[in-house]
Short mmCIF file of C-alpha atoms in Angstrom, two decimals:
data_model
loop_
_atom_site.label_atom_id
_atom_site.label_comp_id
_atom_site.label_asym_id
_atom_site.label_seq_id
_atom_site.Cartn_x
_atom_site.Cartn_y
_atom_site.Cartn_z
CA UNK A 1 0.00 0.00 0.00
CA UNK A 2 1.59 3.14 -1.10
CA UNK A 3 0.96 6.22 1.16
CA UNK A 4 2.11 9.43 -0.57
CA UNK A 5 2.46 12.64 1.47
CA UNK A 6 1.20 15.82 -0.20
CA UNK A 7 0.99 19.40 1.05
CA UNK A 8 -2.25 20.26 2.60
CA UNK A 9 -3.92 23.29 0.96
CA UNK A 10 -5.94 25.71 2.91
CA UNK A 11 -8.90 24.89 0.78
CA UNK A 12 -8.60 21.24 1.61
CA UNK A 13 -8.28 21.72 5.29
CA UNK A 14 -10.89 24.47 5.42
CA UNK A 15 -8.66 26.59 7.75
CA UNK A 16 -8.70 30.51 7.48
CA UNK A 17 -5.38 32.18 6.88
CA UNK A 18 -4.88 35.59 8.64
CA UNK A 19 -4.35 38.49 6.15
CA UNK A 20 -0.86 39.82 5.99
CA UNK A 21 -0.54 43.35 7.79
CA UNK A 22 0.03 46.51 5.60
CA UNK A 23 3.15 48.57 6.27
CA UNK A 24 2.53 52.35 7.17
CA UNK A 25 4.10 54.85 4.69
CA UNK A 26 7.11 56.74 6.08
CA UNK A 27 6.10 59.92 4.25
CA UNK A 28 2.72 59.90 5.95
CA UNK A 29 4.31 59.55 9.33
CA UNK A 30 6.69 62.39 8.64
CA UNK A 31 3.87 64.62 7.43
CA UNK A 32 1.76 63.95 10.50
CA UNK A 33 4.76 64.64 12.73
CA UNK A 34 5.50 67.88 10.93
CA UNK A 35 1.89 69.00 11.28
CA UNK A 36 1.83 68.15 14.95
CA UNK A 37 5.12 69.94 15.57
CA UNK A 38 3.83 72.92 13.61
CA UNK A 39 0.63 73.03 15.61
CA UNK A 40 2.56 72.84 18.85
CA UNK A 41 4.95 75.57 17.69
CA UNK A 42 2.06 77.74 16.55
CA UNK A 43 0.32 77.20 19.88
CA UNK A 44 3.46 78.20 21.77
CA UNK A 45 3.91 81.25 19.55
CA UNK A 46 0.26 82.19 19.93
CA UNK A 47 0.41 81.86 23.70
CA UNK A 48 3.65 83.87 23.80
CA UNK A 49 2.16 86.57 21.59
CA UNK A 50 -1.04 86.71 23.62
CA UNK A 51 0.94 87.16 26.82
CA UNK A 52 3.52 89.68 25.61
CA UNK A 53 1.55 91.71 23.03
CA UNK A 54 -1.70 93.59 22.66
CA UNK A 55 -3.08 93.75 19.14
CA UNK A 56 -5.85 95.64 17.34
CA UNK A 57 -6.89 96.23 13.78
CA UNK A 58 -9.06 99.20 14.77
CA UNK A 59 -6.31 101.61 13.80
CA UNK A 60 -5.82 104.17 11.04
CA UNK A 61 -3.24 106.56 9.64
CA UNK A 62 -4.22 110.11 10.51
CA UNK A 63 -2.79 113.64 10.60
CA UNK A 64 -3.68 117.30 10.42
CA UNK A 65 -6.17 118.24 7.70
CA UNK A 66 -6.73 121.98 7.28
CA UNK A 67 -9.95 123.50 6.01
CA UNK A 68 -8.76 126.42 3.87
CA UNK A 69 -11.26 129.29 3.98
CA UNK A 70 -11.10 132.88 2.69
CA UNK A 71 -11.38 135.77 5.13
CA UNK A 72 -13.26 138.03 2.71
CA UNK A 73 -16.22 137.49 0.42
CA UNK A 74 -16.41 137.96 -3.32
CA UNK A 75 -16.41 136.28 -6.72
CA UNK A 76 -13.51 133.95 -7.53
CA UNK A 77 -11.51 135.16 -10.54
CA UNK A 78 -8.69 132.62 -10.54
CA UNK A 79 -8.13 129.09 -9.20
CA UNK A 80 -4.42 128.22 -9.20
CA UNK A 81 -4.28 124.79 -7.52
CA UNK A 82 -6.25 121.62 -8.21
CA UNK A 83 -6.87 118.49 -6.15
CA UNK A 84 -3.95 116.21 -5.21
CA UNK A 85 -1.34 118.89 -5.95
CA UNK A 86 1.49 119.58 -3.52
CA UNK A 87 1.64 123.12 -2.10
CA UNK A 88 3.97 125.05 0.17
CA UNK A 89 2.98 127.21 3.10
CA UNK A 90 2.03 130.70 1.92
CA UNK A 91 1.44 129.62 -1.68
CA UNK A 92 -1.50 131.36 -3.39
CA UNK A 93 -4.33 128.90 -4.05
CA UNK A 94 -7.01 131.18 -5.51
CA UNK A 95 -7.81 134.85 -6.02
CA UNK A 96 -10.98 136.78 -5.26
CA UNK A 97 -11.93 139.84 -7.33
CA UNK A 98 -9.88 142.63 -5.65
CA UNK A 99 -11.50 145.68 -7.30
CA UNK A 100 -13.88 146.74 -4.53
CA UNK A 101 -11.17 146.12 -1.95
CA UNK A 102 -8.74 148.25 -3.98
CA UNK A 103 -11.30 151.08 -4.00
CA UNK A 104 -11.71 150.81 -0.23
CA UNK A 105 -7.92 150.85 0.15
CA UNK A 106 -7.59 153.98 -2.00
CA UNK A 107 -10.32 155.71 0.01
CA UNK A 108 -8.58 154.77 3.25
CA UNK A 109 -5.31 156.20 1.90
CA UNK A 110 -7.08 159.46 1.05
CA UNK A 111 -8.57 159.54 4.54
CA UNK A 112 -5.11 159.16 6.07
CA UNK A 113 -3.69 161.96 3.91
CA UNK A 114 -6.58 164.25 4.89
CA UNK A 115 -6.11 163.45 8.58
CA UNK A 116 -2.35 164.05 8.30
CA UNK A 117 -3.01 167.43 6.66
CA UNK A 118 -5.36 168.37 9.51
CA UNK A 119 -2.74 167.36 12.07
CA UNK A 120 -0.13 169.44 10.26
CA UNK A 121 -2.49 172.44 10.17
CA UNK A 122 -3.19 172.09 13.88
CA UNK A 123 0.52 171.88 14.54
CA UNK A 124 1.14 175.12 12.63
CA UNK A 125 -1.74 176.82 14.47
CA UNK A 126 -0.32 175.65 17.77
CA UNK A 127 3.10 177.12 16.91
CA UNK A 128 1.46 180.40 15.91
CA UNK A 129 -0.66 180.49 19.07
CA UNK A 130 2.39 179.79 21.21
CA UNK A 131 4.19 182.71 19.57
CA UNK A 132 1.20 184.95 20.18
CA UNK A 133 1.02 183.84 23.79
CA UNK A 134 4.69 184.60 24.33
CA UNK A 135 4.25 188.00 22.70
CA UNK A 136 1.21 188.79 24.88
CA UNK A 137 3.10 187.69 27.98
CA UNK A 138 6.01 189.95 26.97
CA UNK A 139 3.55 192.84 26.48
CA UNK A 140 2.23 192.23 30.00
CA UNK A 141 5.73 192.38 31.41
CA UNK A 142 6.46 195.63 29.54
CA UNK A 143 3.12 197.13 30.63
CA UNK A 144 3.79 196.15 34.24
CA UNK A 145 7.27 197.69 34.11
CA UNK A 146 5.89 200.86 32.48
CA UNK A 147 3.11 201.06 35.06
CA UNK A 148 5.62 200.69 37.87
CA UNK A 149 7.83 203.43 36.40
CA UNK A 150 4.86 205.78 35.98
CA UNK A 151 3.74 204.99 39.52
CA UNK A 152 7.14 206.12 40.80
CA UNK A 153 6.86 209.33 38.78
CA UNK A 154 3.35 209.85 40.07
CA UNK A 155 4.48 209.47 43.66
CA UNK A 156 7.31 211.93 43.06
CA UNK A 157 4.92 214.40 41.38
CA UNK A 158 2.53 214.17 44.31
CA UNK A 159 5.37 214.89 46.76
CA UNK A 160 6.50 217.87 44.64
CA UNK A 161 2.95 219.21 44.36
CA UNK A 162 2.33 218.92 48.08
CA UNK A 163 5.65 220.69 48.86
CA UNK A 164 4.99 223.55 46.42
CA UNK A 165 1.43 224.04 47.64
CA UNK A 166 2.56 224.01 51.26
CA UNK A 167 5.24 226.61 50.57
CA UNK A 168 2.76 228.80 48.68
CA UNK A 169 0.23 228.60 51.46
CA UNK A 170 2.92 229.41 54.06
CA UNK A 171 2.74 233.23 53.69
CA UNK A 172 3.71 233.04 50.01
CA UNK A 173 7.09 231.45 50.63
CA UNK A 174 6.81 229.73 47.28
CA UNK A 175 5.72 231.22 44.01
CA UNK A 176 2.31 230.43 42.59
CA UNK A 177 3.90 229.33 39.31
CA UNK A 178 5.64 226.44 41.04
CA UNK A 179 2.32 225.21 42.40
CA UNK A 180 0.68 225.40 38.99
CA UNK A 181 3.60 223.59 37.34
CA UNK A 182 3.61 220.81 39.97
CA UNK A 183 -0.14 220.44 39.64
CA UNK A 184 0.07 220.16 35.87
CA UNK A 185 2.87 217.61 36.10
CA UNK A 186 0.90 215.57 38.61
CA UNK A 187 -2.19 215.58 36.39
CA UNK A 188 -0.13 214.47 33.40
CA UNK A 189 1.53 211.66 35.31
CA UNK A 190 -1.80 210.50 36.68
CA UNK A 191 -3.23 210.45 33.15
CA UNK A 192 -0.21 208.42 31.99
CA UNK A 193 -0.73 206.04 34.89
CA UNK A 194 -4.35 205.49 33.91
CA UNK A 195 -3.36 204.87 30.31
CA UNK A 196 -0.69 202.45 31.43
CA UNK A 197 -3.23 200.58 33.55
CA UNK A 198 -5.47 200.27 30.51
CA UNK A 199 -2.54 198.98 28.45
CA UNK A 200 -1.76 196.41 31.15
CA UNK A 201 -5.38 195.27 31.23
CA UNK A 202 -5.39 194.89 27.43
CA UNK A 203 -2.11 192.92 27.56
CA UNK A 204 -3.49 190.62 30.23
CA UNK A 205 -6.67 190.14 28.20
CA UNK A 206 -4.52 189.24 25.22
CA UNK A 207 -2.71 186.63 27.33
CA UNK A 208 -6.04 185.15 28.44
CA UNK A 209 -7.24 185.08 24.83
CA UNK A 210 -4.01 183.41 23.69
CA UNK A 211 -4.27 180.85 26.45
CA UNK A 212 -7.89 180.15 25.54
CA UNK A 213 -6.88 179.74 21.90
CA UNK A 214 -4.11 177.34 22.94
CA UNK A 215 -6.69 175.21 24.75
CA UNK A 216 -8.95 175.18 21.72
CA UNK A 217 -6.07 174.27 19.43
CA UNK A 218 -4.94 171.55 21.87
CA UNK A 219 -8.45 170.07 21.80
CA UNK A 220 -8.50 170.24 18.02
CA UNK A 221 -5.05 168.62 17.90
CA UNK A 222 -6.23 165.72 20.08
CA UNK A 223 -9.29 165.29 17.88
CA UNK A 224 -7.14 165.42 14.73
CA UNK A 225 -4.67 162.92 16.20
CA UNK A 226 -7.52 160.55 17.10
CA UNK A 227 -8.96 160.94 13.61
CA UNK A 228 -5.55 160.19 12.11
CA UNK A 229 -5.15 157.09 14.27
CA UNK A 230 -8.61 155.91 13.23
CA UNK A 231 -7.82 156.59 9.56
CA UNK A 232 -4.60 154.59 9.85
CA UNK A 233 -6.49 151.65 11.39
CA UNK A 234 -8.98 151.80 8.53
CA UNK A 235 -6.09 151.86 6.06
CA UNK A 236 -4.51 148.84 7.75
CA UNK A 237 -7.80 146.94 7.62
CA UNK A 238 -8.31 147.91 3.98
CA UNK A 239 -4.78 146.73 3.15
CA UNK A 240 -5.37 143.44 4.95
CA UNK A 241 -8.69 142.91 3.14
CA UNK A 242 -6.97 143.61 -0.17
CA UNK A 243 -4.21 141.11 0.68
CA UNK A 244 -6.81 138.56 1.77
CA UNK A 245 -8.22 138.42 -1.73
CA UNK A 246 -5.33 135.99 -2.30
CA UNK A 247 -6.21 132.81 -0.42
CA UNK A 248 -2.96 131.12 0.66
CA UNK A 249 -2.01 127.70 2.01
CA UNK A 250 -1.83 127.70 5.81
CA UNK A 251 0.71 124.85 5.78
CA UNK A 252 2.73 122.70 3.42
CA UNK A 253 1.05 119.53 2.18
CA UNK A 254 -1.24 118.20 -0.52
CA UNK A 255 -4.66 119.39 -1.57
CA UNK A 256 -7.19 116.67 -0.85
CA UNK A 257 -10.36 118.36 -2.05
CA UNK A 258 -11.34 121.51 -3.94
CA UNK A 259 -14.81 122.96 -3.39
CA UNK A 260 -14.77 126.05 -5.59
CA UNK A 261 -14.83 127.04 -9.27
CA UNK A 262 -13.97 130.25 -11.11
CA UNK A 263 -16.91 132.67 -11.10
CA UNK A 264 -18.52 131.34 -7.95
CA UNK A 265 -19.25 133.71 -5.07
CA UNK A 266 -17.33 132.63 -2.01
CA UNK A 267 -18.26 133.75 1.50
CA UNK A 268 -15.83 134.48 4.29
CA UNK A 269 -15.29 131.32 6.30
CA UNK A 270 -16.51 129.00 3.53
CA UNK A 271 -14.30 125.92 3.10
CA UNK A 272 -12.78 125.94 -0.38
CA UNK A 273 -9.89 123.48 0.04
CA UNK A 274 -8.96 120.57 2.29
CA UNK A 275 -5.18 120.42 2.82
CA UNK A 276 -3.49 117.35 4.33
CA UNK A 277 -0.14 117.84 6.04
CA UNK A 278 2.59 115.28 5.29
CA UNK A 279 3.22 114.53 8.96
CA UNK A 280 1.17 111.50 9.98
CA UNK A 281 0.70 109.19 12.95
CA UNK A 282 -1.45 106.19 13.87
CA UNK A 283 -4.64 106.44 15.91
CA UNK A 284 -5.31 103.00 17.43
CA UNK A 285 -8.47 102.21 19.42
CA UNK A 286 -7.72 99.55 22.02
CA UNK A 287 -10.23 97.86 24.27
CA UNK A 288 -10.10 99.08 27.84
CA UNK A 289 -9.11 95.57 28.93
CA UNK A 290 -5.97 95.83 26.78
CA UNK A 291 -4.61 98.91 28.56
CA UNK A 292 -3.63 97.20 31.82
CA UNK A 293 0.08 97.05 31.00
CA UNK A 294 0.19 99.65 28.22
CA UNK A 295 2.42 102.70 28.79
CA UNK A 296 3.76 105.64 26.87
CA UNK A 297 7.03 104.85 25.10
CA UNK A 298 6.40 101.14 24.48
CA UNK A 299 7.57 99.79 21.13
CA UNK A 300 4.93 99.13 18.47
CA UNK A 301 4.99 96.99 15.34
CA UNK A 302 2.66 98.08 12.56
CA UNK A 303 1.37 96.58 9.35
CA UNK A 304 -0.43 98.81 6.85
CA UNK A 305 -3.02 97.03 4.72
CA UNK A 306 -2.06 99.06 1.65
CA UNK A 307 1.65 98.32 2.17
CA UNK A 308 1.81 94.62 3.05
CA UNK A 309 5.53 94.37 2.27
CA UNK A 310 6.52 97.16 4.65
CA UNK A 311 7.25 96.39 8.31
CA UNK A 312 6.88 99.61 10.28
CA UNK A 313 7.87 100.39 13.84
CA UNK A 314 6.90 103.14 16.21
CA UNK A 315 6.18 103.89 19.84
CA UNK A 316 3.23 104.96 21.95
CA UNK A 317 3.24 108.74 22.12
CA UNK A 318 0.15 109.31 24.25
CA UNK A 319 -2.97 107.63 25.59
CA UNK A 320 -6.32 109.43 25.60
CA UNK A 321 -7.62 110.53 29.02
CA UNK A 322 -11.09 109.17 28.19
CA UNK A 323 -12.74 106.58 26.00
CA UNK A 324 -13.80 107.52 22.49
CA UNK A 325 -17.48 107.40 23.50
CA UNK A 326 -16.96 110.32 25.87
CA UNK A 327 -16.02 112.57 22.96
CA UNK A 328 -18.97 111.50 20.82
CA UNK A 329 -21.63 114.00 19.80
CA UNK A 330 -24.06 112.20 22.14
CA UNK A 331 -22.09 110.60 25.02
CA UNK A 332 -23.75 107.51 26.51
CA UNK A 333 -26.01 108.02 29.53
CA UNK A 334 -26.53 104.80 31.48
CA UNK A 335 -28.40 106.38 34.38
CA UNK A 336 -31.80 105.56 32.88
CA UNK A 337 -33.28 102.56 31.09
CA UNK A 338 -31.80 99.14 30.62
CA UNK A 339 -28.04 98.70 30.79
CA UNK A 340 -25.92 96.50 28.57
CA UNK A 341 -22.25 96.52 29.36
CA UNK A 342 -20.09 97.27 26.32
CA UNK A 343 -16.32 97.13 26.35
CA UNK A 344 -15.11 100.65 25.67
CA UNK A 345 -12.29 101.58 23.33
CA UNK A 346 -9.63 104.15 24.17
CA UNK A 347 -7.70 106.08 21.49
CA UNK A 348 -3.92 105.60 21.62
CA UNK A 349 -1.63 107.81 19.55
CA UNK A 350 1.34 106.01 18.00
CA UNK A 351 4.25 107.91 16.48
CA UNK A 352 6.06 106.34 13.56
CA UNK A 353 9.83 106.36 13.57
CA UNK A 354 11.30 109.19 11.44
CA UNK A 355 13.19 106.72 9.26
CA UNK A 356 9.94 104.99 8.30
CA UNK A 357 8.20 108.27 7.55
CA UNK A 358 11.09 109.44 5.41
CA UNK A 359 11.34 106.14 3.52
CA UNK A 360 7.62 105.88 2.75
CA UNK A 361 6.96 109.55 2.04
CA UNK A 362 3.65 110.06 0.26
CA UNK A 363 2.84 106.35 0.37
CA UNK A 364 1.38 106.80 3.86
CA UNK A 365 -2.00 108.39 3.31
CA UNK A 366 -4.57 109.63 5.78
CA UNK A 367 -7.20 107.00 6.53
CA UNK A 368 -5.17 103.87 5.70
CA UNK A 369 -6.07 100.84 7.86
CA UNK A 370 -3.33 99.52 10.15
CA UNK A 371 -2.82 96.44 12.32
CA UNK A 372 -0.99 97.36 15.53
CA UNK A 373 1.03 95.13 17.89
CA UNK A 374 2.21 96.65 21.16
CA UNK A 375 4.75 94.80 23.29
CA UNK A 376 3.49 95.27 26.85
CA UNK A 377 5.60 92.69 28.70
#
């Protein structure tokens, strides 16, 4: 009997063979590891950034924007600068018709000349009145001296008359002719004395009249001087109004908007141009909960949406003393009605480093959106 051994097949035996295990791909393992490591690194970086930095995207480039307005009214005859043009401080932007202001200036000049002529006339009259007063005072002195001299002669004539009359009455010791001569001399001297008194009174009246005239002239001189001062003020105002027909740039910068055309009537105080200065800074609005460790001088990293390839740096220049809501047209009033707590935002002014401002120049424009990172720890 021949027994032959043969391999037993799985089908013959009916036994199940376990499937052979698949090997995991090395590339897949590496990729998963890299992703995990990246996630861990990102988580560490995120936690580090959250702890050391405060960030906000509620930030914008801002600066001084001037509203250029004329100081006089009138029709515009010339517009010299258009929108987006660069201007220098003091540059003429437009001109208002100067004709009526030129007329007012010429009239003011004539008024000054007239007032100056009146002052000169009063000055000449004052000199003349002073001379007359001195002359009248000299006449008084001469009249007083003459009256004193005649008074001495009168006294002497009275003594001589009394002596002659006494001698004549003393048994004819003196001749009658001497008495008559002394009496005649005394009468003549007395007449001269009376005339001299009248001359003195006239001289004194002349002094009083000259003094009164001096007072009148002094009053007229004060009035003329006041009128001249007023005329000069009017001339200065007329000159200023004439100069103001040329509307000039109040600062150097670029024209952002023009609101006027040639031929239009412009009123004093009406905004005709908006001028943006080149100096800019960042106004960032942080939540009040982000200000705990924020201080002036801290370093700031900035990213401008319009300049994604530029990494800017700056520092905190100042922090507002109140939240932005307090400066709103209608500040919130939570004393009445229902209350819902809202996290307030506080404006923070950030100054850009001079090197960044110089490098970017006109590329930094007012109103650009900025993302701000402040290192607080």
